[in-house]
Amino acid sequence: MKERFVSKNIEFVHVGRKLKTTVIADAETAVLHAPASCYLLSLSLARKSENTIQKYASQIKSLLNEMAFDPNITSFDDITDVIMSNYLELVLMGERENTASTIDQVETTLAGFFEFLKVQGFAEKGHRFTFALSQEAELIRAKTRGRQNSHDPYKLSERYIPESQFDLFLKYVDGKTSYIKDRNEIMMRLAYETGCRCHEVTSFNNFSLVEVEAAIKKSNSNNLNETYLNITGKGKKLRKICIEPALRRKIEEFIRRYKTCFNGQLICSTDSKQLNSQYASTIFERAKNKLIKSAPLKDADRWQSNTGWTYHAFRHSFATNLGLRIESGKEKLGRSFLMDRLGHRHPQTTVIYLHFAAGLLGKLRETDKYEEEMRKKMFIYDREEFSA
């Protein structure tokens, strides 16, 4: 479905002070949606952070786009409890797979928004919604809250990026030249596929061409598909990362194509200098913004609403994916394997990822079981239809 409304970040001057806000406008006519834009402006004047305003804008825009094509809704006063409950449960929880904490945030955002509408004369009824979800949905949300409070202090439920979404993200990583584009992709992969932090990728303490080529040569001599490489991490602590076959092949091809650009380093600027420690994060944000503007609506909305999806979330996702491999038992990997790959000092930190991975694995198995039951039912139905 095409978006009826879009958002844009703008900057303005108020009593001599520069402020940033977000406006929402009609996608075709560019006419501002006055109630929503005024509300976001009021947040800027109240000195809410730029990230908070963008998050609120995303949640309000999502609601506006969903309601825009309902012929029974001609004003905010037409939105009922039932409509809002269906939006939260069927759209956000069902279609878009938003987490319980995200649903909580949406409720808070919309409560403030509707109260603003009443005070400013955009609506007569103000905030009057109960947001009553079904018993099953409330139970799921309660369980998720409990799991987050006990086992998810890093809010991994808001930061885990599935592999399918990472693959989609890579399509929007760009660069002015083929060298820069390929280098930027490898920087993203080093985070998602090996757990590297932002500053670790660009630091000249890591990924020297001599060390990378020596590690690859050692893997070849030992008949290993993966390559192991020592890097200097947080607090100047050494740890060993594992570069698995797909990424290793990309790095080998990258070296073959651009070796003259490196000046001794795998990751560097076009003039062979060290990149800024936050450069990888900048590339991430640029690709994310491009994805939000160009990807299919369902994916774009998911990336915009999940504010926890940052470059560092790639490291969290790497740890979770490795935790899934450990918890599933499909590969004989000890729990200490994850601790070593992440460079954790304390096993309690590693256990957080294992707890989250175990919960995620349970959800995946429930989904697989449900889909298998549906396939069986459809098979029986097809046989009955054929017999008739």
Coordinates of C-alpha atoms in Angstrom, one line a residue, residues 37-379:
S37 CA 2.8 18.8 12.6
C38 CA 1.6 21.2 15.3
Y39 CA 1.9 18.5 17.9
L40 CA 5.5 17.7 16.9
L41 CA 6.3 21.4 16.9
S42 CA 5.1 21.6 20.4
L43 CA 7.4 18.8 21.4
S44 CA 10.4 20.7 19.9
L45 CA 9.4 23.9 21.8
A46 CA 9.3 21.8 24.9
R47 CA 12.9 20.8 24.1
K48 CA 12.2 17.1 23.5
S49 CA 15.2 15.4 21.9
E50 CA 15.4 15.1 18.1
N51 CA 15.3 11.2 18.3
T52 CA 12.2 11.4 20.5
I53 CA 10.4 13.7 18.1
Q54 CA 11.3 11.4 15.1
K55 CA 10.0 8.4 17.0
Y56 CA 6.7 10.1 17.8
A57 CA 6.4 11.3 14.2
S58 CA 6.9 7.7 13.0
Q59 CA 4.2 6.4 15.3
I60 CA 1.7 9.1 14.4
K61 CA 2.4 8.9 10.7
S62 CA 1.8 5.1 10.9
L63 CA -1.6 5.6 12.4
L64 CA -2.5 8.3 9.9
N65 CA -1.6 6.1 7.0
E66 CA -3.6 3.2 8.3
M67 CA -6.7 5.4 8.9
A68 CA -6.4 7.4 5.6
F69 CA -8.0 4.7 3.5
D70 CA -10.9 3.9 5.9
P71 CA -14.0 5.7 4.4
N72 CA -15.7 5.7 7.8
I73 CA -13.1 7.9 9.3
T74 CA -13.4 11.6 8.3
S75 CA -12.1 13.1 11.6
F76 CA -10.2 12.1 14.7
D77 CA -13.5 11.9 16.5
D78 CA -14.5 9.0 14.3
I79 CA -11.8 6.8 15.7
T80 CA -13.3 4.4 18.2
D81 CA -12.0 2.0 20.9
V82 CA -12.5 -0.9 18.5
I83 CA -10.6 0.7 15.7
M84 CA -7.7 1.6 17.9
S85 CA -7.6 -1.9 19.5
N86 CA -7.6 -3.5 16.1
Y87 CA -4.8 -1.2 15.0
L88 CA -2.6 -2.1 17.9
E89 CA -3.3 -5.8 17.9
L90 CA -3.9 -6.8 14.2
V91 CA -1.6 -4.2 12.5
L92 CA 1.2 -3.5 15.0
M93 CA 1.4 -6.8 16.8
G94 CA 0.2 -9.0 14.0
E95 CA 1.3 -7.7 10.7
R96 CA 4.4 -5.7 11.8
E97 CA 5.5 -7.9 14.7
N98 CA 6.2 -4.9 17.0
T99 CA 7.3 -5.8 20.5
A100 CA 5.3 -5.3 23.7
S101 CA 7.5 -2.4 24.7
T102 CA 6.9 -0.7 21.3
I103 CA 3.1 -1.1 21.8
D104 CA 3.5 0.5 25.2
Q105 CA 5.4 3.4 23.6
V106 CA 2.7 3.8 20.9
E107 CA -0.1 3.9 23.5
T108 CA 1.8 6.7 25.4
T109 CA 2.5 8.7 22.2
L110 CA -1.1 8.5 21.0
A111 CA -2.5 9.4 24.4
G112 CA -0.5 12.6 24.4
F113 CA -1.3 13.3 20.8
F114 CA -5.1 12.9 21.2
E115 CA -5.1 15.1 24.4
F116 CA -3.2 17.8 22.4
L117 CA -5.9 17.5 19.6
K118 CA -8.6 18.3 22.1
V119 CA -6.8 21.2 23.8
Q120 CA -6.0 22.8 20.5
G121 CA -9.4 22.3 19.0
F122 CA -8.6 19.7 16.4
A123 CA -11.0 17.2 18.1
E124 CA -13.8 17.3 20.5
K125 CA -13.4 14.1 22.5
G126 CA -9.6 14.1 23.3
H127 CA -7.9 11.0 24.6
R128 CA -10.7 8.5 25.5
F129 CA -9.3 5.2 24.3
T130 CA -9.0 2.1 26.4
F131 CA -6.8 0.3 23.8
A132 CA -8.4 -3.0 24.9
L133 CA -6.5 -5.9 23.3
S134 CA -7.7 -9.4 23.3
Q135 CA -7.0 -11.7 26.3
E136 CA -4.5 -13.7 24.2
A137 CA -2.7 -10.5 23.0
E138 CA -2.5 -9.1 26.6
L139 CA -1.1 -12.4 27.8
I140 CA 1.6 -12.4 25.1
R141 CA 2.4 -8.8 26.1
A142 CA 2.6 -9.6 29.8
K143 CA 4.9 -12.5 29.2
T144 CA 7.1 -10.4 27.0
R145 CA 7.3 -7.7 29.6
G146 CA 8.2 -10.3 32.3
R147 CA 10.9 -11.8 30.1
Q148 CA 12.3 -8.4 29.2
N149 CA 12.5 -7.3 32.9
S150 CA 14.2 -10.5 34.0
H151 CA 16.4 -11.5 31.1
D152 CA 16.5 -8.6 28.7
P153 CA 18.2 -5.7 30.4
Y154 CA 19.9 -4.7 27.1
K155 CA 16.4 -4.5 25.4
L156 CA 17.5 -7.1 22.8
S157 CA 13.9 -7.5 21.8
E158 CA 14.1 -4.0 20.4
R159 CA 17.6 -4.4 19.0
Y160 CA 17.6 -7.8 17.3
I161 CA 17.6 -7.4 13.5
P162 CA 16.6 -10.7 11.7
E163 CA 18.8 -11.9 8.9
S164 CA 16.2 -11.2 6.3
Q165 CA 16.1 -7.5 7.4
F166 CA 19.9 -7.3 7.3
D167 CA 19.9 -8.7 3.8
L168 CA 17.4 -6.0 2.8
F169 CA 19.4 -3.3 4.6
L170 CA 22.6 -4.2 2.5
K171 CA 20.7 -3.3 -0.7
Y172 CA 20.7 0.3 0.5
V173 CA 24.4 0.6 1.5
D174 CA 26.0 2.8 -1.2
G175 CA 29.1 4.8 -2.0
K176 CA 30.4 7.3 -4.6
T177 CA 32.6 4.6 -6.2
S178 CA 32.5 0.8 -6.4
Y179 CA 35.4 0.7 -4.0
I180 CA 33.6 2.8 -1.3
K181 CA 30.4 0.9 -1.7
D182 CA 32.1 -2.5 -1.4
R183 CA 34.2 -1.3 1.6
N184 CA 31.1 0.1 3.3
E185 CA 29.3 -3.3 2.8
I186 CA 32.2 -5.1 4.4
M187 CA 32.1 -2.7 7.4
M188 CA 28.4 -3.6 7.9
R189 CA 29.1 -7.3 7.6
L190 CA 31.9 -7.2 10.1
A191 CA 29.5 -6.0 12.7
Y192 CA 26.6 -8.3 11.9
E193 CA 28.6 -11.4 11.1
T194 CA 31.6 -11.2 13.5
G195 CA 30.3 -8.8 16.2
C196 CA 32.7 -6.0 15.7
R197 CA 32.0 -2.6 17.3
C198 CA 32.0 0.6 15.3
H199 CA 35.5 1.8 16.4
E200 CA 37.0 -1.6 16.0
V201 CA 36.2 -1.8 12.3
T202 CA 38.0 1.5 11.4
S203 CA 40.9 1.4 13.9
F204 CA 44.3 0.9 12.3
N205 CA 45.0 -1.5 15.3
N206 CA 42.9 -4.0 13.4
F207 CA 42.5 -5.5 10.0
S208 CA 46.0 -4.7 8.6
L209 CA 46.4 -6.3 5.2
V210 CA 49.4 -8.4 6.4
E211 CA 47.4 -9.9 9.3
V212 CA 44.3 -10.5 7.2
E213 CA 46.2 -12.2 4.4
A214 CA 48.2 -14.3 6.9
A215 CA 45.0 -15.4 8.6
I216 CA 43.5 -16.5 5.3
K217 CA 46.7 -18.3 4.3
K218 CA 46.7 -20.1 7.6
S219 CA 43.1 -21.2 7.1
N220 CA 43.9 -22.6 3.7
S221 CA 46.9 -24.5 5.0
N222 CA 44.7 -26.0 7.8
N223 CA 41.8 -26.8 5.3
L224 CA 39.4 -24.5 7.2
N225 CA 36.5 -22.7 5.5
E226 CA 36.4 -20.0 8.2
T227 CA 39.2 -17.6 9.1
Y228 CA 40.2 -16.5 12.6
L229 CA 41.7 -13.1 13.3
N230 CA 42.8 -11.3 16.4
I231 CA 41.6 -7.8 17.0
T232 CA 42.0 -5.1 19.7
G233 CA 38.6 -4.4 21.2
K234 CA 37.0 -2.4 24.0
G235 CA 39.6 -1.4 26.7
K236 CA 42.4 -2.5 24.4
K237 CA 41.5 -6.1 25.1
L238 CA 42.5 -8.7 22.5
R239 CA 39.9 -11.2 21.2
K240 CA 39.6 -13.6 18.3
I241 CA 36.8 -13.1 15.7
C242 CA 35.6 -15.8 13.3
I243 CA 35.2 -14.8 9.7
E244 CA 32.9 -17.4 8.2
P245 CA 33.1 -18.5 4.5
A246 CA 30.7 -16.1 2.8
L247 CA 32.3 -13.0 4.4
R248 CA 35.8 -14.5 3.9
R249 CA 35.1 -14.8 0.1
K250 CA 33.9 -11.2 -0.1
I251 CA 37.0 -10.0 1.7
E252 CA 39.3 -12.0 -0.6
E253 CA 37.5 -10.6 -3.7
F254 CA 37.7 -7.1 -2.2
I255 CA 41.5 -7.5 -1.7
R256 CA 42.0 -8.8 -5.3
R257 CA 40.0 -5.9 -6.8
Y258 CA 41.3 -3.0 -4.7
K259 CA 44.6 -3.9 -3.2
T260 CA 46.3 -0.8 -4.5
C261 CA 43.8 1.4 -2.5
F262 CA 44.7 -0.1 0.9
N263 CA 48.1 1.2 1.9
G264 CA 48.4 -1.6 4.4
Q265 CA 44.9 -1.5 5.8
L266 CA 41.7 -3.4 4.8
I267 CA 39.5 -0.6 5.9
C268 CA 40.6 3.0 5.2
S269 CA 39.6 6.2 3.4
T270 CA 40.2 6.7 -0.3
D271 CA 43.4 8.6 0.5
S272 CA 44.6 5.7 2.7
K273 CA 43.9 7.5 6.0
Q274 CA 42.1 6.1 9.1
L275 CA 38.4 6.7 9.1
N276 CA 36.6 8.4 11.9
S277 CA 35.7 6.0 14.8
Q278 CA 32.0 6.7 14.2
Y279 CA 32.2 6.4 10.4
A280 CA 30.5 3.0 10.2
S281 CA 27.6 4.3 12.3
T282 CA 27.2 7.2 9.8
I283 CA 27.1 4.8 6.9
F284 CA 24.5 2.8 8.7
E285 CA 22.3 5.8 9.3
R286 CA 22.6 6.9 5.7
A287 CA 21.5 3.4 4.4
K288 CA 18.7 3.2 7.0
N289 CA 17.3 6.5 5.9
K290 CA 17.5 5.5 2.3
L291 CA 15.7 2.2 3.1
I292 CA 12.9 4.0 4.9
K293 CA 12.3 6.3 1.9
S294 CA 12.5 3.6 -0.8
A295 CA 11.7 0.1 0.6
P296 CA 8.2 -1.4 0.6
L297 CA 5.9 0.2 3.1
K298 CA 5.9 -2.8 5.6
D299 CA 9.7 -2.9 5.7
A300 CA 10.1 0.9 5.7
D301 CA 7.7 1.2 8.6
R302 CA 9.4 -1.5 10.6
W303 CA 12.8 0.2 10.2
Q304 CA 11.4 3.6 11.1
S305 CA 9.5 2.4 14.2
N306 CA 12.4 0.3 15.5
T307 CA 14.6 3.1 16.9
G308 CA 16.8 0.5 18.6
W309 CA 18.0 -0.7 15.2
T310 CA 21.4 1.0 15.1
Y311 CA 24.9 0.0 13.9
H312 CA 25.7 -1.4 17.4
A313 CA 22.5 -3.5 17.1
F314 CA 24.4 -5.5 14.5
R315 CA 26.7 -6.7 17.3
H316 CA 23.7 -7.6 19.5
S317 CA 22.2 -9.4 16.5
F318 CA 25.4 -11.3 15.9
A319 CA 25.4 -12.5 19.5
T320 CA 21.7 -13.5 19.3
N321 CA 22.2 -15.4 16.1
L322 CA 25.2 -17.3 17.6
G323 CA 23.1 -17.9 20.7
L324 CA 20.4 -19.4 18.5
R325 CA 22.9 -21.8 17.1
I326 CA 24.0 -22.8 20.6
E327 CA 20.5 -23.1 22.1
S328 CA 19.1 -25.1 19.1
G329 CA 21.7 -27.8 19.6
K330 CA 22.2 -28.1 15.9
E331 CA 25.9 -27.3 16.3
K332 CA 28.0 -28.6 19.1
L333 CA 29.1 -25.2 20.5
G334 CA 29.7 -24.6 24.2
R335 CA 28.3 -21.5 25.9
S336 CA 31.9 -20.3 26.4
F337 CA 32.2 -20.1 22.6
L338 CA 29.8 -17.1 22.6
M339 CA 31.6 -15.5 25.5
D340 CA 35.0 -15.8 23.7
R341 CA 33.6 -14.4 20.4
L342 CA 32.1 -11.4 22.1
G343 CA 35.1 -10.7 24.4
H344 CA 33.0 -10.7 27.5
R345 CA 34.8 -10.6 30.9
H346 CA 31.8 -11.9 32.8
P347 CA 29.7 -14.9 31.9
Q348 CA 26.6 -13.2 33.4
T349 CA 26.7 -10.8 30.4
T350 CA 26.8 -13.7 27.9
V351 CA 23.9 -15.4 29.6
I352 CA 21.7 -12.4 28.8
Y353 CA 22.0 -13.2 25.1
L354 CA 21.5 -16.9 25.7
H355 CA 18.3 -16.3 27.6
F356 CA 17.0 -14.0 24.8
A357 CA 18.0 -16.5 22.1
A358 CA 16.2 -19.3 24.0
G359 CA 13.0 -17.3 24.2
L360 CA 13.3 -16.4 20.5
L361 CA 13.9 -20.0 19.6
G362 CA 10.8 -21.0 21.4
K363 CA 8.7 -18.4 19.4
L364 CA 10.2 -19.7 16.2
R365 CA 9.4 -23.3 17.1
E366 CA 5.8 -22.3 18.0
T367 CA 5.5 -20.6 14.6
D368 CA 6.9 -23.6 12.8
K369 CA 4.4 -25.8 14.6
Y370 CA 1.5 -23.6 13.8
E371 CA 2.5 -23.5 10.1
E372 CA 2.9 -27.3 10.0
E373 CA -0.6 -27.6 11.5
M374 CA -2.0 -25.2 8.9
R375 CA -0.3 -27.2 6.1
K376 CA -1.9 -30.4 7.4
K377 CA -5.3 -28.8 7.6
M378 CA -5.0 -27.4 4.0
F379 CA -3.9 -30.9 2.8

